[in-house]
Amino acid sequence: MAIALDAINSGSTSSATSLTFSHTCAGNDRNLFVGVKTTTGVDVVTGITYNSVAMTRINAIQPGTGFIYLYYLLNPTTGTNNVIISTSSSVAIYGVSISYTGVKQSGIPDASSTNAIDPDIIVSASITTVADNCWTVTIGGLKDSSTAILSAGTGITSRQINSLVGVGDSNSAKTPPGLVSMSWNASGNTGLAILMASFAPAIGSASVSPSVSPSGSPSASVSASISPSASA
C-alpha cells in the first residue's frame, strides 16, 4: 500500500500551559505527526495526546531560542478529535498536525535527523532511509520573536506554516532507499532548526495461491498391457 497525505491542521496560543486544536483522521494504516514550537529556552513540553492517547516524541531541538518538537502516533482514532499539547510552564505554543494513510504500523521513525543554526537564512539536514518507498516528514522552526518569515526549501513540499513553525514532507516515496536532504528558509538572518523523520509504507497482504489444486478425477491412469499367453 502506498503512503498518501490524509489531513493537516494547526493551532496556537500566546501564553498558556496547554494548547488544544482538532485534527481529523481517516483511511487505513494511519499515522499522525505533530510538530510544536515553544517560546522558551527550556524543554517544557510534558506530553502530547490525540483523543486522550499519548503520542511519542521523536526529537526536539533549539532554533537559537525556544524549542521545536516532533511527535507521532500510530493508528490514531478516526474522526475529528483533539490534539492537546501540555507544557510545564506558561509559554507561547504553536502546533501543526499532519496525518497519512498507508503507513507501516511499527518502526517509526525509519530514520531521523536534526540540525540548528543561529543566525542564518537556511538550515539543512539529511537522513538515509532504510526501508524501500519511505516518505519523509519535516518540521522547521524559527527562534523566539523572530520577524523573519519561514518557508520550505529544497526537497520539501510545504503543508502548513504556523508563524514560527512549519510542517512539510517529501511528497513522494524514496526508492531505492538512500540519502534524503531537506532545508527550511527564513526571509532574514535568524535562528532556524529542522527535524526530519522517514516512515515506511504498510506491507500489503500477500495473496497466496495454493500450488496444488484439488481435482475430482484421478491424476494418474493405469493401463494393463497383459494379454493371455497360454493356449489350450
PDB file of N, CA and C in Angstrom, residues 2-92:
ATOM      1  N   ALA A   2       0.565   2.200  -0.838  1.00  0.00           N
ATOM      2  CA  ALA A   2       1.357   3.427  -0.929  1.00  0.00           C
ATOM      3  C   ALA A   2       0.938   4.428   0.145  1.00  0.00           C
ATOM      4  N   ILE A   3       1.899   5.205   0.620  1.00  0.00           N
ATOM      5  CA  ILE A   3       1.622   6.277   1.571  1.00  0.00           C
ATOM      6  C   ILE A   3       0.908   7.417   0.859  1.00  0.00           C
ATOM      7  N   ALA A   4      -0.055   8.042   1.544  1.00  0.00           N
ATOM      8  CA  ALA A   4      -0.769   9.190   0.994  1.00  0.00           C
ATOM      9  C   ALA A   4      -1.077  10.185   2.105  1.00  0.00           C
ATOM     10  N   LEU A   5      -1.091  11.473   1.762  1.00  0.00           N
ATOM     11  CA  LEU A   5      -1.458  12.522   2.713  1.00  0.00           C
ATOM     12  C   LEU A   5      -2.925  12.382   3.087  1.00  0.00           C
ATOM     13  N   ASP A   6      -3.217  12.537   4.387  1.00  0.00           N
ATOM     14  CA  ASP A   6      -4.590  12.444   4.879  1.00  0.00           C
ATOM     15  C   ASP A   6      -5.147  13.825   5.222  1.00  0.00           C
ATOM     16  N   ALA A   7      -4.591  14.491   6.236  1.00  0.00           N
ATOM     17  CA  ALA A   7      -5.152  15.772   6.699  1.00  0.00           C
ATOM     18  C   ALA A   7      -4.084  16.607   7.396  1.00  0.00           C
ATOM     19  N   ILE A   8      -4.357  17.911   7.513  1.00  0.00           N
ATOM     20  CA  ILE A   8      -3.430  18.874   8.123  1.00  0.00           C
ATOM     21  C   ILE A   8      -4.255  19.841   8.970  1.00  0.00           C
ATOM     22  N   ASN A   9      -3.672  20.323  10.074  1.00  0.00           N
ATOM     23  CA  ASN A   9      -4.308  21.391  10.845  1.00  0.00           C
ATOM     24  C   ASN A   9      -3.255  22.070  11.714  1.00  0.00           C
ATOM     25  N   SER A  10      -3.646  23.127  12.406  1.00  0.00           N
ATOM     26  CA  SER A  10      -2.711  23.849  13.275  1.00  0.00           C
ATOM     27  C   SER A  10      -3.479  24.644  14.321  1.00  0.00           C
ATOM     28  N   GLY A  11      -2.737  25.107  15.320  1.00  0.00           N
ATOM     29  CA  GLY A  11      -3.311  25.955  16.359  1.00  0.00           C
ATOM     30  C   GLY A  11      -2.208  26.676  17.097  1.00  0.00           C
ATOM     31  N   SER A  12      -2.568  27.709  17.864  1.00  0.00           N
ATOM     32  CA  SER A  12      -1.558  28.461  18.624  1.00  0.00           C
ATOM     33  C   SER A  12      -2.201  29.168  19.803  1.00  0.00           C
ATOM     34  N   THR A  13      -1.361  29.487  20.780  1.00  0.00           N
ATOM     35  CA  THR A  13      -1.763  30.294  21.921  1.00  0.00           C
ATOM     36  C   THR A  13      -0.590  31.161  22.326  1.00  0.00           C
ATOM     37  N   SER A  14      -0.869  32.391  22.771  1.00  0.00           N
ATOM     38  CA  SER A  14       0.211  33.332  23.087  1.00  0.00           C
ATOM     39  C   SER A  14       0.836  33.075  24.449  1.00  0.00           C
ATOM     40  N   SER A  15       0.075  32.476  25.378  1.00  0.00           N
ATOM     41  CA  SER A  15       0.628  32.187  26.700  1.00  0.00           C
ATOM     42  C   SER A  15      -0.314  31.246  27.446  1.00  0.00           C
ATOM     43  N   ALA A  16       0.128  30.021  27.652  1.00  0.00           N
ATOM     44  CA  ALA A  16      -0.706  29.028  28.335  1.00  0.00           C
ATOM     45  C   ALA A  16       0.148  27.820  28.693  1.00  0.00           C
ATOM     46  N   THR A  17      -0.429  26.917  29.471  1.00  0.00           N
ATOM     47  CA  THR A  17       0.250  25.666  29.804  1.00  0.00           C
ATOM     48  C   THR A  17      -0.276  24.507  28.953  1.00  0.00           C
ATOM     49  N   SER A  18      -1.180  24.818  28.018  1.00  0.00           N
ATOM     50  CA  SER A  18      -1.629  23.791  27.081  1.00  0.00           C
ATOM     51  C   SER A  18      -2.223  24.450  25.843  1.00  0.00           C
ATOM     52  N   LEU A  19      -2.201  23.711  24.758  1.00  0.00           N
ATOM     53  CA  LEU A  19      -2.821  24.135  23.503  1.00  0.00           C
ATOM     54  C   LEU A  19      -3.681  22.983  22.998  1.00  0.00           C
ATOM     55  N   THR A  20      -4.917  23.293  22.631  1.00  0.00           N
ATOM     56  CA  THR A  20      -5.834  22.293  22.099  1.00  0.00           C
ATOM     57  C   THR A  20      -6.323  22.733  20.721  1.00  0.00           C
ATOM     58  N   PHE A  21      -6.247  21.830  19.764  1.00  0.00           N
ATOM     59  CA  PHE A  21      -6.864  22.068  18.456  1.00  0.00           C
ATOM     60  C   PHE A  21      -7.267  20.724  17.870  1.00  0.00           C
ATOM     61  N   SER A  22      -8.171  20.743  16.917  1.00  0.00           N
ATOM     62  CA  SER A  22      -8.708  19.494  16.394  1.00  0.00           C
ATOM     63  C   SER A  22      -7.927  19.000  15.185  1.00  0.00           C
ATOM     64  N   HIS A  23      -8.026  17.701  14.957  1.00  0.00           N
ATOM     65  CA  HIS A  23      -7.460  17.080  13.757  1.00  0.00           C
ATOM     66  C   HIS A  23      -8.363  15.919  13.380  1.00  0.00           C
ATOM     67  N   THR A  24      -8.582  15.744  12.073  1.00  0.00           N
ATOM     68  CA  THR A  24      -9.458  14.689  11.588  1.00  0.00           C
ATOM     69  C   THR A  24      -8.650  13.632  10.844  1.00  0.00           C
ATOM     70  N   CYS A  25      -8.731  12.395  11.319  1.00  0.00           N
ATOM     71  CA  CYS A  25      -8.042  11.274  10.688  1.00  0.00           C
ATOM     72  C   CYS A  25      -9.044  10.365   9.987  1.00  0.00           C
ATOM     73  N   ALA A  26      -8.640   9.840   8.832  1.00  0.00           N
ATOM     74  CA  ALA A  26      -9.478   8.915   8.077  1.00  0.00           C
ATOM     75  C   ALA A  26      -8.574   7.910   7.363  1.00  0.00           C
ATOM     76  N   GLY A  27      -9.196   6.879   6.775  1.00  0.00           N
ATOM     77  CA  GLY A  27      -8.440   5.929   5.968  1.00  0.00           C
ATOM     78  C   GLY A  27      -7.844   4.798   6.783  1.00  0.00           C
ATOM     79  N   ASN A  28      -7.013   4.004   6.121  1.00  0.00           N
ATOM     80  CA  ASN A  28      -6.417   2.815   6.722  1.00  0.00           C
ATOM     81  C   ASN A  28      -4.912   2.985   6.948  1.00  0.00           C
ATOM     82  N   ASP A  29      -4.379   2.214   7.890  1.00  0.00           N
ATOM     83  CA  ASP A  29      -2.942   2.233   8.202  1.00  0.00           C
ATOM     84  C   ASP A  29      -2.465   3.660   8.442  1.00  0.00           C
ATOM     85  N   ARG A  30      -3.076   4.290   9.435  1.00  0.00           N
ATOM     86  CA  ARG A  30      -2.873   5.721   9.678  1.00  0.00           C
ATOM     87  C   ARG A  30      -1.649   5.996  10.561  1.00  0.00           C
ATOM     88  N   ASN A  31      -1.093   7.197  10.383  1.00  0.00           N
ATOM     89  CA  ASN A  31      -0.069   7.716  11.292  1.00  0.00           C
ATOM     90  C   ASN A  31      -0.253   9.222  11.404  1.00  0.00           C
ATOM     91  N   LEU A  32      -0.141   9.737  12.623  1.00  0.00           N
ATOM     92  CA  LEU A  32      -0.292  11.165  12.897  1.00  0.00           C
ATOM     93  C   LEU A  32       1.018  11.727  13.429  1.00  0.00           C
ATOM     94  N   PHE A  33       1.477  12.830  12.837  1.00  0.00           N
ATOM     95  CA  PHE A  33       2.629  13.564  13.343  1.00  0.00           C
ATOM     96  C   PHE A  33       2.153  14.924  13.871  1.00  0.00           C
ATOM     97  N   VAL A  34       2.778  15.386  14.946  1.00  0.00           N
ATOM     98  CA  VAL A  34       2.518  16.732  15.477  1.00  0.00           C
ATOM     99  C   VAL A  34       3.853  17.425  15.700  1.00  0.00           C
ATOM    100  N   GLY A  35       3.963  18.635  15.160  1.00  0.00           N
ATOM    101  CA  GLY A  35       5.132  19.477  15.376  1.00  0.00           C
ATOM    102  C   GLY A  35       4.773  20.636  16.292  1.00  0.00           C
ATOM    103  N   VAL A  36       5.719  21.056  17.123  1.00  0.00           N
ATOM    104  CA  VAL A  36       5.460  22.095  18.121  1.00  0.00           C
ATOM    105  C   VAL A  36       6.619  23.071  18.159  1.00  0.00           C
ATOM    106  N   LYS A  37       6.296  24.337  18.370  1.00  0.00           N
ATOM    107  CA  LYS A  37       7.298  25.373  18.700  1.00  0.00           C
ATOM    108  C   LYS A  37       6.879  26.047  19.985  1.00  0.00           C
ATOM    109  N   THR A  38       7.779  26.100  20.978  1.00  0.00           N
ATOM    110  CA  THR A  38       7.522  26.826  22.218  1.00  0.00           C
ATOM    111  C   THR A  38       8.530  27.959  22.354  1.00  0.00           C
ATOM    112  N   THR A  39       8.102  29.046  22.984  1.00  0.00           N
ATOM    113  CA  THR A  39       8.972  30.222  23.100  1.00  0.00           C
ATOM    114  C   THR A  39       9.614  30.271  24.485  1.00  0.00           C
ATOM    115  N   THR A  40      10.535  29.379  24.694  1.00  0.00           N
ATOM    116  CA  THR A  40      11.316  29.357  25.930  1.00  0.00           C
ATOM    117  C   THR A  40      12.581  28.558  25.679  1.00  0.00           C
ATOM    118  N   GLY A  41      13.619  28.874  26.419  1.00  0.00           N
ATOM    119  CA  GLY A  41      14.881  28.169  26.251  1.00  0.00           C
ATOM    120  C   GLY A  41      14.958  26.865  27.004  1.00  0.00           C
ATOM    121  N   VAL A  42      13.853  26.447  27.603  1.00  0.00           N
ATOM    122  CA  VAL A  42      13.810  25.221  28.395  1.00  0.00           C
ATOM    123  C   VAL A  42      12.847  24.240  27.726  1.00  0.00           C
ATOM    124  N   ASP A  43      13.170  22.973  27.805  1.00  0.00           N
ATOM    125  CA  ASP A  43      12.292  21.930  27.277  1.00  0.00           C
ATOM    126  C   ASP A  43      11.090  21.800  28.209  1.00  0.00           C
ATOM    127  N   VAL A  44       9.944  22.379  27.792  1.00  0.00           N
ATOM    128  CA  VAL A  44       8.777  22.433  28.685  1.00  0.00           C
ATOM    129  C   VAL A  44       7.626  21.532  28.257  1.00  0.00           C
ATOM    130  N   VAL A  45       7.711  20.923  27.071  1.00  0.00           N
ATOM    131  CA  VAL A  45       6.608  20.064  26.638  1.00  0.00           C
ATOM    132  C   VAL A  45       6.631  18.761  27.435  1.00  0.00           C
ATOM    133  N   THR A  46       5.566  18.531  28.180  1.00  0.00           N
ATOM    134  CA  THR A  46       5.490  17.341  29.032  1.00  0.00           C
ATOM    135  C   THR A  46       4.743  16.197  28.354  1.00  0.00           C
ATOM    136  N   GLY A  47       4.047  16.493  27.267  1.00  0.00           N
ATOM    137  CA  GLY A  47       3.352  15.431  26.549  1.00  0.00           C
ATOM    138  C   GLY A  47       2.373  15.987  25.534  1.00  0.00           C
ATOM    139  N   ILE A  48       2.022  15.134  24.575  1.00  0.00           N
ATOM    140  CA  ILE A  48       1.000  15.454  23.575  1.00  0.00           C
ATOM    141  C   ILE A  48       0.073  14.253  23.473  1.00  0.00           C
ATOM    142  N   THR A  49      -1.225  14.528  23.428  1.00  0.00           N
ATOM    143  CA  THR A  49      -2.195  13.458  23.252  1.00  0.00           C
ATOM    144  C   THR A  49      -3.079  13.750  22.044  1.00  0.00           C
ATOM    145  N   TYR A  50      -3.619  12.664  21.481  1.00  0.00           N
ATOM    146  CA  TYR A  50      -4.653  12.770  20.451  1.00  0.00           C
ATOM    147  C   TYR A  50      -5.786  11.858  20.877  1.00  0.00           C
ATOM    148  N   ASN A  51      -6.972  12.435  21.061  1.00  0.00           N
ATOM    149  CA  ASN A  51      -8.116  11.694  21.588  1.00  0.00           C
ATOM    150  C   ASN A  51      -7.735  10.989  22.892  1.00  0.00           C
ATOM    151  N   SER A  52      -6.972  11.705  23.722  1.00  0.00           N
ATOM    152  CA  SER A  52      -6.524  11.245  25.049  1.00  0.00           C
ATOM    153  C   SER A  52      -5.489  10.131  25.012  1.00  0.00           C
ATOM    154  N   VAL A  53      -4.989   9.774  23.817  1.00  0.00           N
ATOM    155  CA  VAL A  53      -3.940   8.754  23.699  1.00  0.00           C
ATOM    156  C   VAL A  53      -2.586   9.452  23.582  1.00  0.00           C
ATOM    157  N   ALA A  54      -1.620   9.044  24.396  1.00  0.00           N
ATOM    158  CA  ALA A  54      -0.308   9.691  24.408  1.00  0.00           C
ATOM    159  C   ALA A  54       0.444   9.456  23.109  1.00  0.00           C
ATOM    160  N   MET A  55       1.068  10.515  22.593  1.00  0.00           N
ATOM    161  CA  MET A  55       1.927  10.425  21.432  1.00  0.00           C
ATOM    162  C   MET A  55       3.376  10.237  21.880  1.00  0.00           C
ATOM    163  N   THR A  56       4.231   9.818  20.954  1.00  0.00           N
ATOM    164  CA  THR A  56       5.633   9.516  21.256  1.00  0.00           C
ATOM    165  C   THR A  56       6.549  10.562  20.631  1.00  0.00           C
ATOM    166  N   ARG A  57       7.488  11.055  21.431  1.00  0.00           N
ATOM    167  CA  ARG A  57       8.441  12.052  20.916  1.00  0.00           C
ATOM    168  C   ARG A  57       9.500  11.381  20.046  1.00  0.00           C
ATOM    169  N   ILE A  58       9.783  11.983  18.894  1.00  0.00           N
ATOM    170  CA  ILE A  58      10.882  11.540  18.036  1.00  0.00           C
ATOM    171  C   ILE A  58      12.133  12.349  18.329  1.00  0.00           C
ATOM    172  N   ASN A  59      12.005  13.680  18.356  1.00  0.00           N
ATOM    173  CA  ASN A  59      13.163  14.546  18.594  1.00  0.00           C
ATOM    174  C   ASN A  59      12.721  15.930  19.041  1.00  0.00           C
ATOM    175  N   ALA A  60      13.662  16.677  19.595  1.00  0.00           N
ATOM    176  CA  ALA A  60      13.464  18.091  19.932  1.00  0.00           C
ATOM    177  C   ALA A  60      14.799  18.804  19.758  1.00  0.00           C
ATOM    178  N   ILE A  61      14.742  20.096  19.393  1.00  0.00           N
ATOM    179  CA  ILE A  61      15.972  20.865  19.180  1.00  0.00           C
ATOM    180  C   ILE A  61      15.662  22.352  19.319  1.00  0.00           C
ATOM    181  N   GLN A  62      16.688  23.144  19.650  1.00  0.00           N
ATOM    182  CA  GLN A  62      16.523  24.588  19.818  1.00  0.00           C
ATOM    183  C   GLN A  62      16.963  25.352  18.568  1.00  0.00           C
ATOM    184  N   PRO A  63      16.075  26.190  18.000  1.00  0.00           N
ATOM    185  CA  PRO A  63      16.471  27.068  16.888  1.00  0.00           C
ATOM    186  C   PRO A  63      16.995  28.408  17.406  1.00  0.00           C
ATOM    187  N   GLY A  64      18.081  28.400  18.169  1.00  0.00           N
ATOM    188  CA  GLY A  64      18.587  29.615  18.808  1.00  0.00           C
ATOM    189  C   GLY A  64      17.964  29.777  20.170  1.00  0.00           C
ATOM    190  N   THR A  65      16.698  30.210  20.221  1.00  0.00           N
ATOM    191  CA  THR A  65      15.926  30.244  21.462  1.00  0.00           C
ATOM    192  C   THR A  65      14.605  29.530  21.210  1.00  0.00           C
ATOM    193  N   GLY A  66      14.030  28.974  22.274  1.00  0.00           N
ATOM    194  CA  GLY A  66      12.830  28.176  22.116  1.00  0.00           C
ATOM    195  C   GLY A  66      13.187  26.769  21.668  1.00  0.00           C
ATOM    196  N   PHE A  67      12.171  25.923  21.576  1.00  0.00           N
ATOM    197  CA  PHE A  67      12.346  24.543  21.153  1.00  0.00           C
ATOM    198  C   PHE A  67      11.356  24.217  20.048  1.00  0.00           C
ATOM    199  N   ILE A  68      11.740  23.298  19.149  1.00  0.00           N
ATOM    200  CA  ILE A  68      10.775  22.667  18.264  1.00  0.00           C
ATOM    201  C   ILE A  68      10.799  21.168  18.531  1.00  0.00           C
ATOM    202  N   TYR A  69       9.645  20.531  18.322  1.00  0.00           N
ATOM    203  CA  TYR A  69       9.449  19.132  18.665  1.00  0.00           C
ATOM    204  C   TYR A  69       8.749  18.396  17.524  1.00  0.00           C
ATOM    205  N   LEU A  70       8.963  17.069  17.476  1.00  0.00           N
ATOM    206  CA  LEU A  70       8.228  16.206  16.562  1.00  0.00           C
ATOM    207  C   LEU A  70       7.765  14.974  17.325  1.00  0.00           C
ATOM    208  N   TYR A  71       6.440  14.735  17.305  1.00  0.00           N
ATOM    209  CA  TYR A  71       5.814  13.586  17.943  1.00  0.00           C
ATOM    210  C   TYR A  71       5.036  12.787  16.899  1.00  0.00           C
ATOM    211  N   TYR A  72       4.734  11.505  17.229  1.00  0.00           N
ATOM    212  CA  TYR A  72       3.922  10.700  16.320  1.00  0.00           C
ATOM    213  C   TYR A  72       2.986   9.792  17.100  1.00  0.00           C
ATOM    214  N   LEU A  73       1.945   9.311  16.400  1.00  0.00           N
ATOM    215  CA  LEU A  73       1.019   8.328  16.949  1.00  0.00           C
ATOM    216  C   LEU A  73       0.565   7.408  15.824  1.00  0.00           C
ATOM    217  N   LEU A  74       0.859   6.110  15.984  1.00  0.00           N
ATOM    218  CA  LEU A  74       0.379   5.117  15.028  1.00  0.00           C
ATOM    219  C   LEU A  74      -1.080   4.774  15.297  1.00  0.00           C
ATOM    220  N   ASN A  75      -1.809   4.503  14.236  1.00  0.00           N
ATOM    221  CA  ASN A  75      -3.199   4.077  14.310  1.00  0.00           C
ATOM    222  C   ASN A  75      -4.063   5.024  15.150  1.00  0.00           C
ATOM    223  N   PRO A  76      -4.006   6.337  14.882  1.00  0.00           N
ATOM    224  CA  PRO A  76      -4.866   7.267  15.622  1.00  0.00           C
ATOM    225  C   PRO A  76      -6.338   6.993  15.324  1.00  0.00           C
ATOM    226  N   THR A  77      -7.183   7.334  16.267  1.00  0.00           N
ATOM    227  CA  THR A  77      -8.620   7.147  16.112  1.00  0.00           C
ATOM    228  C   THR A  77      -9.134   7.922  14.899  1.00  0.00           C
ATOM    229  N   THR A  78     -10.024   7.305  14.148  1.00  0.00           N
ATOM    230  CA  THR A  78     -10.623   8.013  13.023  1.00  0.00           C
ATOM    231  C   THR A  78     -11.636   9.044  13.525  1.00  0.00           C
ATOM    232  N   GLY A  79     -11.917  10.023  12.668  1.00  0.00           N
ATOM    233  CA  GLY A  79     -12.841  11.088  13.022  1.00  0.00           C
ATOM    234  C   GLY A  79     -12.110  12.320  13.524  1.00  0.00           C
ATOM    235  N   THR A  80     -12.880  13.296  13.975  1.00  0.00           N
ATOM    236  CA  THR A  80     -12.321  14.561  14.469  1.00  0.00           C
ATOM    237  C   THR A  80     -12.110  14.479  15.976  1.00  0.00           C
ATOM    238  N   ASN A  81     -10.868  14.639  16.391  1.00  0.00           N
ATOM    239  CA  ASN A  81     -10.508  14.558  17.804  1.00  0.00           C
ATOM    240  C   ASN A  81      -9.503  15.655  18.130  1.00  0.00           C
ATOM    241  N   ASN A  82      -9.274  15.863  19.425  1.00  0.00           N
ATOM    242  CA  ASN A  82      -8.401  16.948  19.864  1.00  0.00           C
ATOM    243  C   ASN A  82      -6.951  16.516  20.017  1.00  0.00           C
ATOM    244  N   VAL A  83      -6.061  17.359  19.503  1.00  0.00           N
ATOM    245  CA  VAL A  83      -4.639  17.316  19.836  1.00  0.00           C
ATOM    246  C   VAL A  83      -4.450  18.230  21.036  1.00  0.00           C
ATOM    247  N   ILE A  84      -3.842  17.729  22.100  1.00  0.00           N
ATOM    248  CA  ILE A  84      -3.584  18.551  23.287  1.00  0.00           C
ATOM    249  C   ILE A  84      -2.096  18.516  23.589  1.00  0.00           C
ATOM    250  N   ILE A  85      -1.472  19.691  23.534  1.00  0.00           N
ATOM    251  CA  ILE A  85      -0.046  19.851  23.834  1.00  0.00           C
ATOM    252  C   ILE A  85       0.065  20.448  25.231  1.00  0.00           C
ATOM    253  N   SER A  86       0.751  19.773  26.132  1.00  0.00           N
ATOM    254  CA  SER A  86       0.872  20.224  27.524  1.00  0.00           C
ATOM    255  C   SER A  86       2.294  20.660  27.826  1.00  0.00           C
ATOM    256  N   THR A  87       2.433  21.736  28.620  1.00  0.00           N
ATOM    257  CA  THR A  87       3.752  22.262  29.000  1.00  0.00           C
ATOM    258  C   THR A  87       3.820  22.454  30.515  1.00  0.00           C
ATOM    259  N   SER A  88       5.046  22.496  31.010  1.00  0.00           N
ATOM    260  CA  SER A  88       5.256  22.626  32.455  1.00  0.00           C
ATOM    261  C   SER A  88       5.185  24.064  32.944  1.00  0.00           C
ATOM    262  N   SER A  89       5.185  25.024  32.022  1.00  0.00           N
ATOM    263  CA  SER A  89       5.042  26.436  32.397  1.00  0.00           C
ATOM    264  C   SER A  89       4.296  27.158  31.290  1.00  0.00           C
ATOM    265  N   SER A  90       3.834  28.354  31.602  1.00  0.00           N
ATOM    266  CA  SER A  90       3.040  29.125  30.654  1.00  0.00           C
ATOM    267  C   SER A  90       3.940  29.765  29.590  1.00  0.00           C
ATOM    268  N   VAL A  91       3.744  29.368  28.331  1.00  0.00           N
ATOM    269  CA  VAL A  91       4.556  29.847  27.215  1.00  0.00           C
ATOM    270  C   VAL A  91       3.677  29.990  25.980  1.00  0.00           C
ATOM    271  N   ALA A  92       4.202  30.647  24.953  1.00  0.00           N
ATOM    272  CA  ALA A  92       3.540  30.635  23.656  1.00  0.00           C
ATOM    273  C   ALA A  92       3.762  29.263  23.022  1.00  0.00           C
TER     274      ALA A  92
END
